[in-house]
CSV table of C-alpha atoms in Angstrom, one decimal:
chain,number,residue,atom,x,y,z
A,1,UNK,CA,88.3,52.1,67.9
A,2,UNK,CA,89.2,53.9,64.9
A,3,UNK,CA,86.3,54.2,62.1
A,4,UNK,CA,88.7,52.3,59.5
A,5,UNK,CA,89.9,49.4,62.1
A,6,UNK,CA,86.2,48.7,63.0
A,7,UNK,CA,85.1,48.6,59.9
A,8,UNK,CA,88.0,46.0,58.9
A,9,UNK,CA,87.1,44.1,61.5
A,10,UNK,CA,83.3,44.1,61.1
A,11,UNK,CA,84.6,43.0,57.2
A,12,UNK,CA,86.6,40.2,58.3
A,13,UNK,CA,83.8,38.9,60.9
A,14,UNK,CA,81.2,39.1,58.0
A,15,UNK,CA,83.4,36.4,55.9
A,16,UNK,CA,84.3,34.4,58.4
A,17,UNK,CA,81.0,34.1,59.6
A,18,UNK,CA,79.4,33.7,56.3
A,19,UNK,CA,81.8,30.3,56.0
A,20,UNK,CA,80.6,29.0,59.0
A,21,UNK,CA,76.8,29.3,58.5
A,22,UNK,CA,77.3,27.5,55.2
A,23,UNK,CA,79.1,24.7,57.3
A,24,UNK,CA,76.6,25.0,59.9
A,25,UNK,CA,73.3,24.7,57.9
A,26,UNK,CA,74.7,23.4,54.5
A,27,UNK,CA,71.7,21.6,52.9
A,28,UNK,CA,69.0,22.7,55.7
A,29,UNK,CA,66.3,24.4,53.4
A,30,UNK,CA,64.0,25.0,56.4
A,31,UNK,CA,64.9,28.0,58.6
A,32,UNK,CA,67.2,27.1,61.2
A,33,UNK,CA,65.8,29.2,63.6
A,34,UNK,CA,62.0,27.7,63.3
A,35,UNK,CA,60.5,27.9,66.8
A,36,UNK,CA,56.7,27.5,68.5
A,37,UNK,CA,54.5,29.5,67.1
A,38,UNK,CA,53.8,33.2,68.1
A,39,UNK,CA,50.0,33.2,67.5
A,40,UNK,CA,47.7,31.0,70.3
A,41,UNK,CA,44.9,29.1,69.1
A,42,UNK,CA,43.7,26.8,71.6
A,43,UNK,CA,44.0,24.6,74.4
A,44,UNK,CA,43.9,20.7,74.5
A,45,UNK,CA,44.8,17.6,76.7
A,46,UNK,CA,48.7,17.4,77.5
A,47,UNK,CA,50.1,14.2,75.6
A,48,UNK,CA,53.2,12.6,76.7
A,49,UNK,CA,55.9,14.5,74.3
A,50,UNK,CA,54.6,17.8,75.0
A,51,UNK,CA,56.5,20.8,75.8
A,52,UNK,CA,56.1,21.1,79.8
A,53,UNK,CA,56.4,24.7,79.0
A,54,UNK,CA,53.2,25.0,76.7
A,55,UNK,CA,51.2,23.8,80.1
A,56,UNK,CA,48.4,26.3,80.7
A,57,UNK,CA,48.0,26.0,84.0
A,58,UNK,CA,44.9,28.0,85.0
A,59,UNK,CA,42.7,25.8,82.8
A,60,UNK,CA,44.8,22.5,84.1
A,61,UNK,CA,43.5,23.3,87.4
A,62,UNK,CA,40.3,24.6,86.6
A,63,UNK,CA,39.6,21.0,85.1
A,64,UNK,CA,41.8,18.9,87.4
A,65,UNK,CA,43.8,18.0,84.2
A,66,UNK,CA,46.7,18.7,82.3
A,67,UNK,CA,46.3,21.0,79.2
A,68,UNK,CA,48.5,22.7,76.7
A,69,UNK,CA,48.7,25.7,74.7
A,70,UNK,CA,48.6,25.1,70.9
A,71,UNK,CA,49.9,27.5,69.0
A,72,UNK,CA,49.9,28.2,65.0
A,73,UNK,CA,53.0,27.9,63.1
A,74,UNK,CA,55.3,31.0,62.9
A,75,UNK,CA,55.4,32.9,59.7
A,76,UNK,CA,57.8,35.8,60.8
A,77,UNK,CA,60.5,35.0,63.4
A,78,UNK,CA,62.6,37.6,65.2
A,79,UNK,CA,65.9,36.4,66.6
A,80,UNK,CA,67.1,38.7,69.7
A,81,UNK,CA,70.8,38.6,70.7
A,82,UNK,CA,71.5,39.8,74.2
A,83,UNK,CA,75.2,40.8,74.7
A,84,UNK,CA,76.5,41.3,78.2
A,85,UNK,CA,79.1,43.9,78.1
A,86,UNK,CA,80.0,44.3,81.7
A,87,UNK,CA,83.6,44.2,83.3
A,88,UNK,CA,84.2,40.8,83.5
A,89,UNK,CA,83.5,39.7,79.7
A,90,UNK,CA,86.9,41.5,78.8
A,91,UNK,CA,88.9,38.9,80.2
A,92,UNK,CA,90.5,35.6,78.3
A,93,UNK,CA,93.7,34.0,78.7
A,94,UNK,CA,93.2,31.8,75.8
A,95,UNK,CA,93.6,33.8,72.8
A,96,UNK,CA,91.0,35.9,72.6
A,97,UNK,CA,88.2,37.8,75.3
A,98,UNK,CA,85.1,36.9,76.2
A,99,UNK,CA,83.4,39.8,74.5
A,100,UNK,CA,85.1,38.7,71.0
A,101,UNK,CA,84.1,35.6,71.4
A,102,UNK,CA,80.1,37.0,71.9
A,103,UNK,CA,81.1,39.2,68.6
A,104,UNK,CA,81.5,36.0,66.6
A,105,UNK,CA,78.7,34.3,68.0
A,106,UNK,CA,76.4,37.3,67.3
A,107,UNK,CA,77.8,37.2,63.6
A,108,UNK,CA,77.2,33.3,63.2
A,109,UNK,CA,73.5,33.6,64.5
A,110,UNK,CA,72.8,37.0,62.6
A,111,UNK,CA,74.1,35.6,59.5
A,112,UNK,CA,72.0,32.7,59.7
A,113,UNK,CA,68.9,34.6,60.8
A,114,UNK,CA,69.7,36.7,57.8
A,115,UNK,CA,70.2,33.6,55.7
A,116,UNK,CA,66.7,32.9,56.2
A,117,UNK,CA,65.0,36.3,56.1
A,118,UNK,CA,64.3,36.5,59.8
A,119,UNK,CA,64.6,39.8,61.2
A,120,UNK,CA,67.3,40.4,63.8
A,121,UNK,CA,67.5,42.5,67.0
A,122,UNK,CA,70.0,43.3,69.8
A,123,UNK,CA,70.4,44.3,73.5
A,124,UNK,CA,74.1,45.6,74.8
A,125,UNK,CA,73.6,45.0,78.7
A,126,UNK,CA,75.5,45.1,81.9
A,127,UNK,CA,73.4,46.2,85.2
A,128,UNK,CA,71.2,48.0,82.9
A,129,UNK,CA,70.2,47.9,79.1
A,130,UNK,CA,73.4,49.8,77.6
A,131,UNK,CA,72.3,49.9,73.6
A,132,UNK,CA,69.0,48.7,72.2
A,133,UNK,CA,68.5,48.4,68.8
A,134,UNK,CA,65.0,46.9,67.5
A,135,UNK,CA,64.9,44.1,65.0
A,136,UNK,CA,64.8,44.6,61.5
A,137,UNK,CA,65.8,42.3,58.4
A,138,UNK,CA,68.8,42.4,56.2
A,139,UNK,CA,72.5,42.3,55.9
A,140,UNK,CA,73.0,46.3,56.6
A,141,UNK,CA,71.3,45.8,59.7
A,142,UNK,CA,73.0,43.3,61.0
A,143,UNK,CA,76.6,44.9,59.8
A,144,UNK,CA,75.3,47.5,61.6
A,145,UNK,CA,74.5,45.4,64.9
A,146,UNK,CA,78.2,44.1,64.3
A,147,UNK,CA,79.9,47.3,64.5
A,148,UNK,CA,78.2,48.2,67.7
A,149,UNK,CA,78.9,45.1,69.4
A,150,UNK,CA,82.8,45.3,68.4
A,151,UNK,CA,82.5,49.4,69.4
A,152,UNK,CA,81.3,49.4,72.5
A,153,UNK,CA,83.0,50.0,75.5
A,154,UNK,CA,81.6,49.3,79.0
A,155,UNK,CA,83.1,50.0,83.1
A,156,UNK,CA,79.9,48.7,84.7
A,157,UNK,CA,79.3,45.4,86.5
A,158,UNK,CA,76.5,42.5,85.9
A,159,UNK,CA,73.0,42.9,86.8
A,160,UNK,CA,71.3,41.2,84.1
A,161,UNK,CA,68.0,41.0,85.9
A,162,UNK,CA,67.0,44.4,84.9
A,163,UNK,CA,67.9,43.6,81.3
A,164,UNK,CA,65.5,40.5,81.7
A,165,UNK,CA,62.6,42.7,82.7
A,166,UNK,CA,63.3,45.5,80.2
A,167,UNK,CA,62.9,43.0,77.2
A,168,UNK,CA,60.3,41.0,78.7
A,169,UNK,CA,58.2,44.7,78.4
A,170,UNK,CA,59.7,45.9,75.1
A,171,UNK,CA,59.6,42.5,72.9
A,172,UNK,CA,55.9,42.2,71.9
A,173,UNK,CA,56.4,39.4,69.5
A,174,UNK,CA,57.5,36.1,70.4
A,175,UNK,CA,61.0,35.8,70.0
A,176,UNK,CA,64.3,33.5,69.8
A,177,UNK,CA,66.2,35.2,72.3
A,178,UNK,CA,70.1,34.5,72.4
A,179,UNK,CA,71.3,35.5,75.7
A,180,UNK,CA,75.5,35.7,75.5
A,181,UNK,CA,77.4,36.2,79.0
A,182,UNK,CA,79.4,34.8,81.3
A,183,UNK,CA,76.7,34.5,84.1
A,184,UNK,CA,78.8,36.3,86.9
A,185,UNK,CA,75.4,37.5,88.6
A,186,UNK,CA,73.0,36.2,91.0
A,187,UNK,CA,70.1,35.5,88.6
A,188,UNK,CA,66.5,35.9,90.0
A,189,UNK,CA,64.7,32.7,88.8
A,190,UNK,CA,61.4,34.5,88.7
A,191,UNK,CA,63.0,37.2,86.1
A,192,UNK,CA,64.3,34.6,83.8
A,193,UNK,CA,61.0,32.7,84.1
A,194,UNK,CA,58.7,35.1,82.7
A,195,UNK,CA,60.7,35.9,79.9
A,196,UNK,CA,61.3,32.4,78.8
A,197,UNK,CA,57.4,32.1,79.1
A,198,UNK,CA,57.1,34.7,77.1
A,199,UNK,CA,59.7,33.9,74.6
A,200,UNK,CA,61.9,31.2,73.3
A,201,UNK,CA,65.4,31.7,75.8
A,202,UNK,CA,68.5,30.0,75.4
A,203,UNK,CA,72.1,30.9,77.0
A,204,UNK,CA,75.2,31.0,75.6
A,205,UNK,CA,77.4,30.7,78.8
A,206,UNK,CA,80.8,31.9,78.0
A,207,UNK,CA,83.4,30.5,80.3
A,208,UNK,CA,87.7,30.8,79.7
A,209,UNK,CA,90.0,28.3,81.8
A,210,UNK,CA,91.2,30.7,84.5
A,211,UNK,CA,87.4,31.8,85.4
A,212,UNK,CA,87.7,28.3,87.7
A,213,UNK,CA,91.3,27.6,87.6
A,214,UNK,CA,94.0,30.2,88.8
A,215,UNK,CA,97.3,30.0,87.1
A,216,UNK,CA,100.0,29.2,89.0
A,217,UNK,CA,102.5,32.3,88.7
A,218,UNK,CA,103.8,33.3,92.3
A,219,UNK,CA,102.7,36.6,93.9
A,220,UNK,CA,100.6,38.3,91.5
A,221,UNK,CA,98.0,41.4,91.5
A,222,UNK,CA,94.6,40.1,91.1
A,223,UNK,CA,91.8,42.4,90.0
A,224,UNK,CA,88.0,41.5,90.3
A,225,UNK,CA,86.7,43.0,87.2
A,226,UNK,CA,83.0,43.1,88.5
A,227,UNK,CA,84.2,45.8,91.4
A,228,UNK,CA,87.7,47.0,90.4
A,229,UNK,CA,89.0,45.9,93.6
A,230,UNK,CA,92.8,44.6,93.6
A,231,UNK,CA,94.2,42.3,96.0
A,232,UNK,CA,98.2,40.8,96.0
A,233,UNK,CA,97.6,37.1,96.2
A,234,UNK,CA,100.3,34.2,96.1
A,235,UNK,CA,99.0,32.1,93.4
A,236,UNK,CA,100.7,29.2,94.3
A,237,UNK,CA,99.0,28.5,97.6
A,238,UNK,CA,97.1,25.2,97.4
A,239,UNK,CA,94.4,26.7,99.6
A,240,UNK,CA,93.7,29.8,97.7
A,241,UNK,CA,94.0,28.0,94.4
A,242,UNK,CA,91.1,25.6,96.0
A,243,UNK,CA,89.2,28.8,97.5
A,244,UNK,CA,89.0,30.1,93.9
A,245,UNK,CA,87.8,27.2,92.4
A,246,UNK,CA,85.4,26.3,94.9
A,247,UNK,CA,83.9,30.0,94.9
A,248,UNK,CA,83.4,29.9,90.9
A,249,UNK,CA,82.1,26.5,90.6
A,250,UNK,CA,79.6,27.7,92.9
A,251,UNK,CA,78.5,31.1,90.9
A,252,UNK,CA,78.5,29.0,88.3
A,253,UNK,CA,75.9,26.4,89.8
A,254,UNK,CA,74.0,29.1,91.0
A,255,UNK,CA,73.5,30.5,87.8
A,256,UNK,CA,72.5,27.1,86.1
A,257,UNK,CA,70.4,26.1,88.8
A,258,UNK,CA,68.2,29.7,88.0
A,259,UNK,CA,68.1,29.0,84.0
A,260,UNK,CA,67.2,25.5,84.9
A,261,UNK,CA,64.1,26.8,87.0
A,262,UNK,CA,63.2,28.8,84.2
A,263,UNK,CA,63.4,25.6,81.8
A,264,UNK,CA,66.1,27.8,79.8
A,265,UNK,CA,68.5,25.2,78.1
A,266,UNK,CA,72.3,26.2,78.7
A,267,UNK,CA,75.3,26.2,75.8
A,268,UNK,CA,78.4,26.4,77.1
A,269,UNK,CA,80.8,28.1,75.0
A,270,UNK,CA,84.6,28.7,76.1
A,271,UNK,CA,87.6,30.4,74.8
A,272,UNK,CA,89.8,27.8,74.7
A,273,UNK,CA,87.8,25.7,72.5
A,274,UNK,CA,85.9,25.7,68.8
A,275,UNK,CA,82.5,27.1,69.6
A,276,UNK,CA,81.1,25.2,65.9
A,277,UNK,CA,80.5,21.9,67.5
A,278,UNK,CA,78.6,23.2,70.5
A,279,UNK,CA,76.3,25.4,68.5
A,280,UNK,CA,75.8,22.2,66.0
A,281,UNK,CA,74.8,20.3,69.2
A,282,UNK,CA,72.5,22.6,69.9
A,283,UNK,CA,70.7,23.1,66.6
A,284,UNK,CA,70.5,19.3,66.6
A,285,UNK,CA,68.9,19.1,69.5
A,286,UNK,CA,66.4,21.8,68.5
A,287,UNK,CA,65.7,19.7,65.4
A,288,UNK,CA,64.8,16.6,67.4
A,289,UNK,CA,62.7,18.7,69.5
A,290,UNK,CA,60.9,19.3,66.8
A,291,UNK,CA,61.3,23.5,66.9
A,292,UNK,CA,64.1,23.4,64.1
């Protein structure tokens, strides 16, 4: 992308996102990303309503009763934006590609963090970590992140487990991690359980209507964006359309099941619908849980 075009895109993204952040969090004087404390203080007996993820299984096994870890309140928070830049994110039939929507989500979440003086970091991932920006504060730092998201091109497939392991090793301070992806991958629940045990992980699953519903357009050349393979098919065939939908739903259910085992909430973001209501529901849910 030419430098002038890139700067114009970043500027438009900033203006739009600042307005959305004000609409989303107007009147909220507390940090919208306030989460569980980063410093361990003690263990105590489990009481109904405690987070299951806070249970200390070693202590519980030793005493034969459930105990939970207690954390002191966070004074400083890191928001980590993890963006899937693999080939399957270069797809969209409802106005914009998944990767363009991912950039908007980064802008909204990033400016919400900057508004509260929280630190923001970023990782662009595919079957490896392609680019990593350590967390820091400030508008200029966030604009650099948005520029990198918009300008990055990748021709690689999706293998998110390697990135999950990298971030688990790299992020020393407990962070609020937003993982933006279509999750077109076979997820290993172990990788995500380990990461979710150390950080507060939220999956923003970006979907397009054509992910599950093959448009009826007669004979067309289909390309698998993950492998690059092409095949001429009759998209009007009822049997083919059924197989297409079935396969997509099975992949989606498998990804959601792996994330559920890690107690990772999933927020569905669609290219054919406004994403602000989905984000509002997410933050309202966090507030009811007492982590916002």
